[in-house]
CSV table of C-alpha atoms and ligand atoms in Angstrom, one decimal:
chain,number,residue,atom,x,y,z
A,1213,MET,CA,27.6,-31.9,-33.6
A,1214,ILE,CA,28.0,-34.0,-30.5
A,1215,LYS,CA,29.4,-32.1,-27.5
A,1216,LYS,CA,30.4,-33.0,-24.0
A,1217,CYS,CA,29.9,-30.9,-20.9
A,1218,SER,CA,33.3,-29.9,-19.7
A,1219,GLY,CA,32.0,-29.8,-16.1
A,1220,CYS,CA,30.6,-33.3,-15.6
A,1221,GLY,CA,31.5,-35.2,-18.8
A,1222,ALA,CA,27.8,-35.9,-19.8
A,1223,LEU,CA,26.9,-35.6,-23.5
A,1224,LEU,CA,25.0,-32.3,-24.0
A,1225,GLN,CA,21.4,-32.8,-25.0
A,1226,ILE,CA,18.3,-30.6,-25.4
A,1227,LYS,CA,15.5,-33.2,-24.9
A,1228,ASP,CA,15.2,-34.1,-21.2
A,1229,PRO,CA,15.9,-31.7,-18.3
A,1230,LYS,CA,16.0,-34.6,-15.9
A,1231,ARG,CA,18.7,-36.5,-17.7
A,1232,PRO,CA,22.4,-35.7,-17.7
A,1233,GLY,CA,23.8,-33.0,-20.0
A,1234,TYR,CA,20.6,-30.9,-20.5
A,1235,VAL,CA,21.0,-27.4,-22.0
A,1236,ASN,CA,18.3,-25.1,-23.4
A,1237,GLU,CA,18.0,-25.5,-27.2
A,1238,GLU,CA,18.7,-21.8,-27.9
A,1239,ILE,CA,22.2,-21.9,-26.3
A,1240,TYR,CA,23.2,-25.4,-27.4
A,1241,ASP,CA,25.7,-24.2,-30.1
A,1242,VAL,CA,27.6,-22.0,-27.7
A,1243,ALA,CA,27.2,-24.0,-24.4
A,1244,GLU,CA,30.3,-25.5,-22.9
A,1245,VAL,CA,28.6,-26.8,-19.7
A,1246,CYS,CA,25.2,-28.3,-19.0
A,1247,LYS,CA,22.5,-26.4,-17.1
A,1248,ARG,CA,23.1,-28.5,-14.0
A,1249,CYS,CA,26.9,-27.7,-13.9
A,1250,PHE,CA,26.1,-24.0,-14.7
A,1251,ARG,CA,23.8,-23.9,-11.7
A,1252,ILE,CA,26.2,-25.7,-9.3
A,1253,LYS,CA,29.1,-23.5,-10.3
A,1254,ASN,CA,27.2,-20.2,-10.2
A,1255,TYR,CA,24.6,-20.7,-7.5
A,1256,GLY,CA,25.7,-23.7,-5.5
A,1257,ASP,CA,22.3,-25.2,-6.5
A,1258,TYR,CA,22.4,-29.0,-7.0
A,1259,GLN,CA,20.1,-31.0,-9.1
A,1260,VAL,CA,19.7,-34.8,-8.7
A,1261,ILE,CA,20.0,-36.5,-12.0
A,1262,ASP,CA,18.5,-39.8,-13.2
A,1263,LYS,CA,21.5,-41.9,-14.1
A,1264,ASP,CA,22.0,-45.6,-14.3
A,1265,THR,CA,25.0,-46.6,-12.2
A,1266,ASN,CA,25.3,-49.8,-14.2
A,1267,ASP,CA,27.1,-47.8,-16.8
A,1268,TYR,CA,29.8,-47.1,-14.2
A,1269,LYS,CA,30.4,-50.8,-13.6
A,1270,VAL,CA,31.1,-51.3,-17.3
A,1271,LEU,CA,33.5,-48.3,-17.2
A,1272,PHE,CA,35.3,-49.6,-14.1
A,1273,ASN,CA,35.7,-53.1,-15.5
A,1274,GLU,CA,37.4,-51.5,-18.6
A,1275,ILE,CA,39.8,-49.4,-16.4
A,1276,LYS,CA,40.6,-52.4,-14.2
A,1277,ARG,CA,41.9,-54.3,-17.3
A,1278,LYS,CA,44.2,-51.4,-18.4
A,1279,LYS,CA,47.9,-51.3,-17.7
A,1280,ASP,CA,47.9,-47.5,-17.2
A,1281,LEU,CA,48.6,-45.7,-13.9
A,1282,VAL,CA,45.6,-45.4,-11.7
A,1283,LEU,CA,45.2,-42.9,-8.8
A,1284,PHE,CA,42.9,-44.5,-6.4
A,1285,LEU,CA,41.4,-41.7,-4.2
A,1286,CYS,CA,40.0,-42.1,-0.8
A,1287,ASP,CA,38.7,-39.4,1.6
A,1288,ILE,CA,40.8,-39.8,4.8
A,1289,LEU,CA,37.5,-39.4,6.8
A,1290,ASN,CA,35.9,-42.2,4.9
A,1291,LEU,CA,38.7,-44.8,5.0
A,1292,ASP,CA,37.1,-48.2,5.0
A,1293,SER,CA,37.3,-51.7,3.5
A,1294,SER,CA,36.3,-50.3,0.1
A,1295,ILE,CA,39.9,-49.4,-0.6
A,1296,ASN,CA,40.6,-53.1,-1.0
A,1297,GLU,CA,38.9,-52.6,-4.4
A,1298,LEU,CA,42.1,-51.1,-5.7
A,1299,ASN,CA,43.7,-54.6,-5.7
A,1300,ASN,CA,41.5,-55.4,-8.6
A,1301,PHE,CA,43.2,-52.9,-10.9
A,1302,GLN,CA,45.8,-54.5,-13.2
A,1303,GLY,CA,47.7,-51.2,-13.8
A,1304,THR,CA,50.1,-49.5,-11.3
A,1305,VAL,CA,48.1,-48.0,-8.5
A,1306,ILE,CA,49.0,-45.0,-6.2
A,1307,LEU,CA,46.7,-44.7,-3.2
A,1308,VAL,CA,45.9,-41.0,-2.7
A,1309,LEU,CA,44.4,-40.0,0.6
A,1310,THR,CA,42.5,-36.7,0.2
A,1311,LYS,CA,41.3,-33.9,2.4
A,1312,ILE,CA,44.2,-34.2,4.9
A,1313,ASP,CA,43.5,-30.6,5.9
A,1314,LEU,CA,40.4,-31.8,7.7
A,1315,LEU,CA,42.3,-33.9,10.3
A,1316,PRO,CA,43.9,-32.1,13.3
A,1317,LYS,CA,47.4,-30.9,12.4
A,1318,SER,CA,48.8,-33.0,15.2
A,1319,VAL,CA,48.0,-36.2,13.3
A,1320,LYS,CA,51.2,-37.4,11.6
A,1321,THR,CA,50.9,-38.8,8.0
A,1322,SER,CA,53.7,-41.2,8.7
A,1323,LYS,CA,51.6,-42.8,11.4
A,1324,LEU,CA,48.6,-43.0,9.1
A,1325,THR,CA,50.8,-44.7,6.4
A,1326,ASN,CA,51.9,-47.3,8.9
A,1327,TYR,CA,48.2,-47.8,9.9
A,1328,ILE,CA,47.1,-48.4,6.4
A,1329,ARG,CA,50.0,-50.7,5.6
A,1330,LYS,CA,49.3,-52.7,8.7
A,1331,ASN,CA,45.5,-52.9,8.5
A,1332,TYR,CA,45.0,-53.4,4.7
A,1333,LYS,CA,46.9,-55.7,2.3
A,1334,LEU,CA,47.2,-53.3,-0.6
A,1335,ASN,CA,49.1,-53.8,-3.9
A,1336,ILE,CA,50.3,-50.2,-4.4
A,1337,LYS,CA,53.3,-48.3,-5.5
A,1338,ASP,CA,52.9,-45.5,-3.0
A,1339,ILE,CA,50.6,-43.8,-0.5
A,1340,ILE,CA,50.3,-40.0,-0.9
A,1341,PHE,CA,48.4,-37.6,1.3
A,1342,VAL,CA,47.1,-34.5,-0.3
A,1343,SER,CA,44.9,-31.5,0.3
A,1344,SER,CA,43.6,-30.0,-2.9
A,1345,LYS,CA,42.0,-27.2,-0.9
A,1346,LYS,CA,45.3,-26.2,0.9
A,1347,ASN,CA,47.5,-27.2,-2.1
A,1348,TYR,CA,49.4,-29.7,0.1
A,1349,ASN,CA,51.6,-32.2,-1.7
A,1350,ILE,CA,50.1,-31.5,-5.1
A,1351,ASP,CA,53.5,-30.8,-6.7
A,1352,PHE,CA,54.8,-34.0,-5.1
A,1353,LEU,CA,51.9,-36.0,-6.5
A,1354,LEU,CA,52.5,-34.6,-9.9
A,1355,ASP,CA,56.2,-35.7,-9.7
A,1356,SER,CA,55.0,-39.2,-8.6
A,1357,ILE,CA,52.5,-39.4,-11.5
A,1358,LYS,CA,55.3,-38.6,-13.9
A,1359,LYS,CA,57.6,-41.1,-12.3
A,1360,TYR,CA,55.1,-44.0,-12.4
A,1361,GLN,CA,53.0,-43.3,-15.5
A,1362,LYS,CA,53.0,-46.1,-18.1
A,1363,SER,CA,51.4,-44.1,-20.9
A,1364,LYS,CA,49.9,-40.7,-21.4
A,1365,ASN,CA,46.7,-41.8,-19.7
A,1366,VAL,CA,46.3,-41.6,-15.9
A,1367,TYR,CA,43.0,-42.6,-14.4
A,1368,LEU,CA,41.5,-41.1,-11.2
A,1369,VAL,CA,39.0,-43.4,-9.5
A,1370,GLY,CA,37.3,-43.8,-6.1
A,1371,ASN,CA,34.1,-43.2,-4.2
A,1372,THR,CA,31.9,-40.3,-5.0
A,1373,ASN,CA,33.0,-37.2,-3.0
A,1374,ALA,CA,36.5,-38.5,-2.6
A,1375,GLY,CA,37.7,-35.3,-4.3
A,1376,LYS,CA,38.8,-36.6,-7.7
A,1377,SER,CA,37.6,-33.6,-9.7
A,1378,THR,CA,38.9,-31.1,-7.1
A,1379,LEU,CA,42.3,-32.8,-7.3
A,1380,ILE,CA,42.4,-32.5,-11.1
A,1381,ASN,CA,41.5,-28.8,-10.8
A,1382,ALA,CA,44.4,-28.4,-8.3
A,1383,LEU,CA,46.7,-30.1,-10.8
A,1384,ILE,CA,45.5,-27.9,-13.6
A,1385,LYS,CA,46.3,-24.8,-11.4
A,1386,CYS,CA,49.6,-26.2,-10.5
A,1387,THR,CA,50.7,-26.6,-14.1
A,1388,ASN,CA,49.3,-23.1,-15.0
A,1389,ASN,CA,47.1,-24.5,-17.6
A,1390,ASP,CA,44.0,-22.4,-18.1
A,1391,SER,CA,41.6,-25.1,-19.3
A,1392,ASN,CA,38.0,-25.3,-18.0
A,1393,PHE,CA,37.7,-26.4,-14.4
A,1394,ILE,CA,35.6,-29.5,-13.6
A,1395,THR,CA,32.4,-29.1,-11.6
A,1396,THR,CA,32.8,-30.2,-7.9
A,1397,SER,CA,30.2,-30.3,-5.1
A,1398,SER,CA,29.7,-31.7,-1.7
A,1399,LEU,CA,26.8,-33.8,-2.9
A,1400,PRO,CA,27.2,-37.3,-4.3
A,1401,ALA,CA,27.4,-38.1,-8.0
A,1402,THR,CA,28.7,-34.8,-9.4
A,1403,THR,CA,30.8,-36.2,-12.3
A,1404,LEU,CA,28.6,-38.2,-14.6
A,1405,ASP,CA,30.9,-39.5,-17.3
A,1406,VAL,CA,34.7,-39.6,-18.0
A,1407,ILE,CA,36.4,-36.2,-18.5
A,1408,LYS,CA,39.8,-36.1,-20.1
A,1409,VAL,CA,42.1,-33.2,-19.1
A,1410,LYS,CA,45.3,-32.8,-21.1
A,1411,LEU,CA,47.7,-31.5,-18.5
A,1412,GLU,CA,50.8,-31.7,-20.7
A,1413,ASP,CA,51.6,-33.2,-24.1
A,1414,ASN,CA,52.5,-36.4,-22.4
A,1415,LEU,CA,49.9,-36.5,-19.6
A,1416,ILE,CA,46.2,-36.8,-19.8
A,1417,LEU,CA,44.2,-37.1,-16.6
A,1418,ILE,CA,41.0,-39.0,-16.8
A,1419,ASP,CA,38.3,-38.1,-14.3
A,1420,THR,CA,35.6,-40.7,-13.6
A,1421,PRO,CA,32.2,-40.7,-12.0
A,1422,GLY,CA,32.6,-41.8,-8.3
A,1423,ILE,CA,31.4,-45.1,-7.0
A,1424,VAL,CA,28.1,-44.5,-5.0
A,1425,SER,CA,27.6,-46.7,-2.0
A,1426,ASN,CA,24.2,-46.7,-0.5
A,1427,ASP,CA,25.3,-47.5,3.0
A,1428,ASN,CA,27.0,-44.1,3.5
A,1429,PHE,CA,25.1,-41.7,5.8
A,1430,LEU,CA,25.4,-38.9,3.2
A,1431,TYR,CA,23.6,-40.8,0.4
A,1432,ASN,CA,20.4,-41.1,2.4
A,1433,GLU,CA,20.1,-37.4,3.3
A,1434,LYS,CA,18.8,-34.2,1.8
A,1435,PRO,CA,21.3,-31.6,0.4
A,1436,ASN,CA,21.1,-29.3,3.4
A,1437,VAL,CA,22.0,-32.1,5.7
A,1438,VAL,CA,24.8,-33.3,3.5
A,1439,LYS,CA,26.3,-29.8,3.4
A,1440,GLN,CA,26.1,-29.6,7.2
A,1441,VAL,CA,27.7,-33.0,7.8
A,1442,SER,CA,30.5,-32.6,5.3
A,1443,ALA,CA,33.4,-31.1,7.3
A,1444,LYS,CA,34.7,-27.9,5.8
A,1445,SER,CA,37.6,-27.0,8.1
A,1446,GLU,CA,40.0,-28.8,10.4
A,1447,ILE,CA,38.0,-31.0,12.7
A,1448,LYS,CA,38.2,-30.1,16.4
A,1449,PRO,CA,38.0,-33.5,18.2
A,1450,ARG,CA,35.5,-33.6,21.1
A,1451,THR,CA,36.4,-35.8,24.0
A,1452,TYR,CA,33.9,-37.1,26.6
A,1453,GLN,CA,34.9,-38.9,29.8
A,1454,MET,CA,32.0,-41.4,29.8
A,1455,LYS,CA,30.6,-42.8,33.0
A,1456,PRO,CA,28.4,-45.9,33.0
A,1457,LYS,CA,24.9,-45.4,31.7
A,1458,GLN,CA,25.7,-42.3,29.7
A,1459,SER,CA,24.9,-41.7,26.1
A,1460,ILE,CA,26.1,-39.4,23.3
A,1461,ILE,CA,23.8,-37.7,20.9
A,1462,ILE,CA,25.3,-36.6,17.6
A,1463,GLY,CA,23.2,-33.8,16.0
A,1464,ASP,CA,19.7,-35.3,15.3
A,1465,TYR,CA,21.3,-38.2,13.5
A,1466,ALA,CA,22.9,-40.8,15.8
A,1467,ARG,CA,23.0,-41.9,19.4
A,1468,ILE,CA,25.6,-44.0,21.2
A,1469,ASP,CA,24.7,-45.7,24.4
A,1470,TYR,CA,27.7,-46.7,26.6
A,1471,LEU,CA,26.8,-49.9,28.4
A,1472,GLY,CA,30.2,-50.5,30.2
A,1473,ASN,CA,30.6,-50.4,34.0
A,1474,SER,CA,33.7,-48.3,34.4
A,1475,LYS,CA,34.9,-44.9,33.2
A,1476,ASN,CA,35.9,-44.6,29.5
A,1477,SER,CA,37.0,-42.0,27.0
A,1478,PHE,CA,35.2,-41.3,23.7
A,1479,THR,CA,36.7,-38.8,21.2
A,1480,ILE,CA,34.4,-37.8,18.3
A,1481,TYR,CA,35.7,-36.7,14.9
A,1482,LEU,CA,32.9,-35.0,13.2
A,1483,SER,CA,32.1,-31.8,11.2
A,1484,ASN,CA,32.4,-28.9,13.7
A,1485,GLU,CA,28.9,-27.7,12.6
A,1486,ILE,CA,27.2,-30.7,14.3
A,1487,LYS,CA,26.3,-30.4,18.0
A,1488,VAL,CA,27.1,-33.2,20.3
A,1489,ARG,CA,25.5,-33.7,23.8
A,1490,ARG,CA,25.9,-36.2,26.6
A,1491,ILE,CA,22.7,-37.4,28.2
A,1492,ASN,CA,21.5,-39.9,30.8
A,1493,LEU,CA,21.0,-43.3,29.2
A,1494,ASP,CA,18.0,-44.4,31.3
A,1495,THR,CA,16.0,-41.2,31.4
A,1496,ASN,CA,16.3,-39.9,27.8
A,1497,GLY,CA,15.2,-42.1,24.9
A,1498,TYR,CA,16.0,-39.7,22.1
A,1499,LEU,CA,16.7,-41.4,18.7
A,1500,ARG,CA,16.2,-44.9,20.2
A,1501,ASN,CA,13.6,-45.4,17.4
A,1502,LEU,CA,16.6,-45.7,14.9
A,1503,LYS,CA,18.2,-49.0,14.0
A,1504,CYS,CA,20.4,-50.4,16.8
A,1505,ASN,CA,23.9,-51.7,16.0
A,1506,SER,CA,25.6,-53.4,19.0
A,1507,PHE,CA,29.4,-53.7,19.5
A,1508,ASN,CA,31.4,-55.5,22.1
A,1509,LEU,CA,34.7,-53.7,21.6
A,1510,LYS,CA,38.2,-54.6,22.7
A,1511,ASP,CA,40.4,-51.7,23.8
A,1512,LYS,CA,41.7,-49.1,21.3
A,1513,LYS,CA,38.9,-49.3,18.8
A,1514,ASP,CA,37.0,-46.8,16.7
A,1515,VAL,CA,33.4,-47.0,15.9
A,1516,VAL,CA,32.7,-45.6,12.5
A,1517,ILE,CA,29.3,-44.3,11.3
A,1518,SER,CA,30.0,-44.3,7.6
A,1519,GLY,CA,29.9,-40.8,6.1
A,1520,LEU,CA,29.0,-39.1,9.5
A,1521,CYS,CA,31.8,-39.5,12.0
A,1522,PHE,CA,34.1,-41.8,13.9
A,1523,VAL,CA,34.5,-42.2,17.6
A,1524,LYS,CA,37.8,-43.2,19.2
A,1525,ILE,CA,37.3,-45.3,22.3
A,1526,THR,CA,40.2,-46.1,24.6
A,1527,LYS,CA,39.0,-49.0,26.8
A,1528,GLU,CA,36.9,-52.1,26.2
A,1529,ALA,CA,33.3,-51.2,25.8
A,1530,LEU,CA,29.8,-52.4,25.1
A,1531,VAL,CA,28.0,-49.8,23.0
A,1532,ASN,CA,24.8,-49.6,21.1
A,1533,VAL,CA,24.9,-47.2,18.1
A,1534,TYR,CA,21.5,-46.0,16.8
A,1535,VAL,CA,21.4,-44.5,13.3
A,1536,LYS,CA,19.1,-44.7,10.2
A,1537,GLU,CA,18.5,-48.1,8.6
A,1538,ASN,CA,21.0,-48.8,5.7
A,1539,VAL,CA,23.9,-46.7,7.2
A,1540,LYS,CA,26.9,-48.9,7.7
A,1541,VAL,CA,28.4,-48.9,11.3
A,1542,TYR,CA,31.6,-50.8,11.9
A,1543,GLU,CA,34.6,-51.1,14.2
A,1544,ARG,CA,38.3,-50.8,13.4
A,1545,ASN,CA,41.5,-50.3,15.2
A,1546,ASN,CA,42.1,-46.7,16.4
A,1547,ILE,CA,43.3,-44.7,13.4
A,1548,ILE,CA,44.6,-41.8,15.5
B,1097,GTP,N1,38.5,-29.8,2.9
B,1097,GTP,C1,38.7,-30.3,1.7
B,1097,GTP,N2,37.6,-30.5,0.9
B,1097,GTP,C2,37.9,-31.1,-0.3
B,1097,GTP,C3,39.2,-31.4,-0.8
B,1097,GTP,N3,39.1,-31.9,-2.0
B,1097,GTP,C4,37.7,-31.9,-2.3
B,1097,GTP,N4,37.0,-31.4,-1.3
B,1097,GTP,C5,35.5,-31.2,-1.2
B,1097,GTP,O1,34.9,-32.5,-1.3
B,1097,GTP,C6,33.7,-32.4,-2.1
B,1097,GTP,C7,33.7,-33.4,-3.2
B,1097,GTP,O2,34.7,-33.1,-4.2
B,1097,GTP,P1,34.6,-33.5,-5.7
B,1097,GTP,O3,35.9,-33.1,-6.3
B,1097,GTP,O4,33.4,-33.1,-6.3
B,1097,GTP,O5,34.6,-35.1,-5.5
B,1097,GTP,P2,34.5,-36.2,-6.6
B,1097,GTP,O6,35.4,-37.4,-6.2
B,1097,GTP,O7,34.9,-35.7,-8.0
B,1097,GTP,O8,33.0,-36.6,-6.6
B,1097,GTP,P3,32.1,-37.3,-7.8
B,1097,GTP,O9,32.2,-36.5,-9.0
B,1097,GTP,O10,30.7,-37.3,-7.2
B,1097,GTP,O11,32.6,-38.7,-8.0
B,1097,GTP,C8,33.6,-31.0,-2.5
B,1097,GTP,O12,32.8,-30.3,-1.6
B,1097,GTP,C9,35.0,-30.5,-2.4
B,1097,GTP,O13,35.1,-29.1,-2.1
B,1097,GTP,C10,40.3,-31.1,0.1
B,1097,GTP,O14,41.4,-31.3,-0.2
B,1097,GTP,N5,40.0,-30.5,1.3
B,1098,MG,MG1,33.9,-35.5,-9.7
């Protein structure tokens, strides 16, 4: 009998502990989840799995051709040009911005909506902000799904860690349906294959494995660093009035040298668990061995270190950002 893991979607198998879906032979008949999901759920212990992400490309190409409703999820802290990808879906698309509880409460979602509409050209029915953790807007999202669904099937897609599986679990709770919950974790590539969740007779949510992009800070780091860097509660922005020849050190991970010649203001949005210090640019060379990314910024720009943080800078600035090779660093208009 072929069985699927209800936690990550992988086919259960007894042959190879390193491959997706492994369970001990003795418990195969009764097992509902694989060993990896069991350990994530019960011990928070994550195992990296050998998985060919080319399988995902085939899956996404199939979903792109479907006419069904697609929820395209994006973590509000990782908003970047990858959302343009949603224009390639032929079905109706709702952009769902997740983890809104992590932004300071003072940030208005109406302002964020305007920002997204102005800075990206997206072919979408709606933009909806949610927090699966705080149960914010989950009912409203469910109503919108029912309003726009074209068939029973509704797909959830987006980058790994965007919060797809957590959102499905929140929707399950919201409809009082007591099915199995899907495995979630702060580490990349938790869901390994499609998982279908029947929410109501007329509504099947289809969870998908997240798109893994190698230029995100998190995908180059060990699990303990990923856990520390992933914000768990509302971010307390940290503002520094920068003088010429000062630098900012972000944990042990990144350095920003300010090369301007007048005072400027830098506000850092980052997990509260990571320390930030200001140092003298000339006398302290800490982290200068990392790759340097230079920016000549106009006023009101953010510098984003993908997966780690973003820095709101008010005036024009020359900055050098040092971070590990492969990590994408880019500028955008101030989002907040
Ligand atoms: N603060 C907060 N954290 C969230 C929220 N939604 C998800 N998370 C966290 O984000 C991390 C990733 O969530 P998942 O649901 O596993 O993400 P995913 O998109 O299914 O990831 P893959 O399966 O790898 O594609 C977990 O640590 C969740 O607890 C939210 O609304 N608020
Ligand atoms: Mg998932």
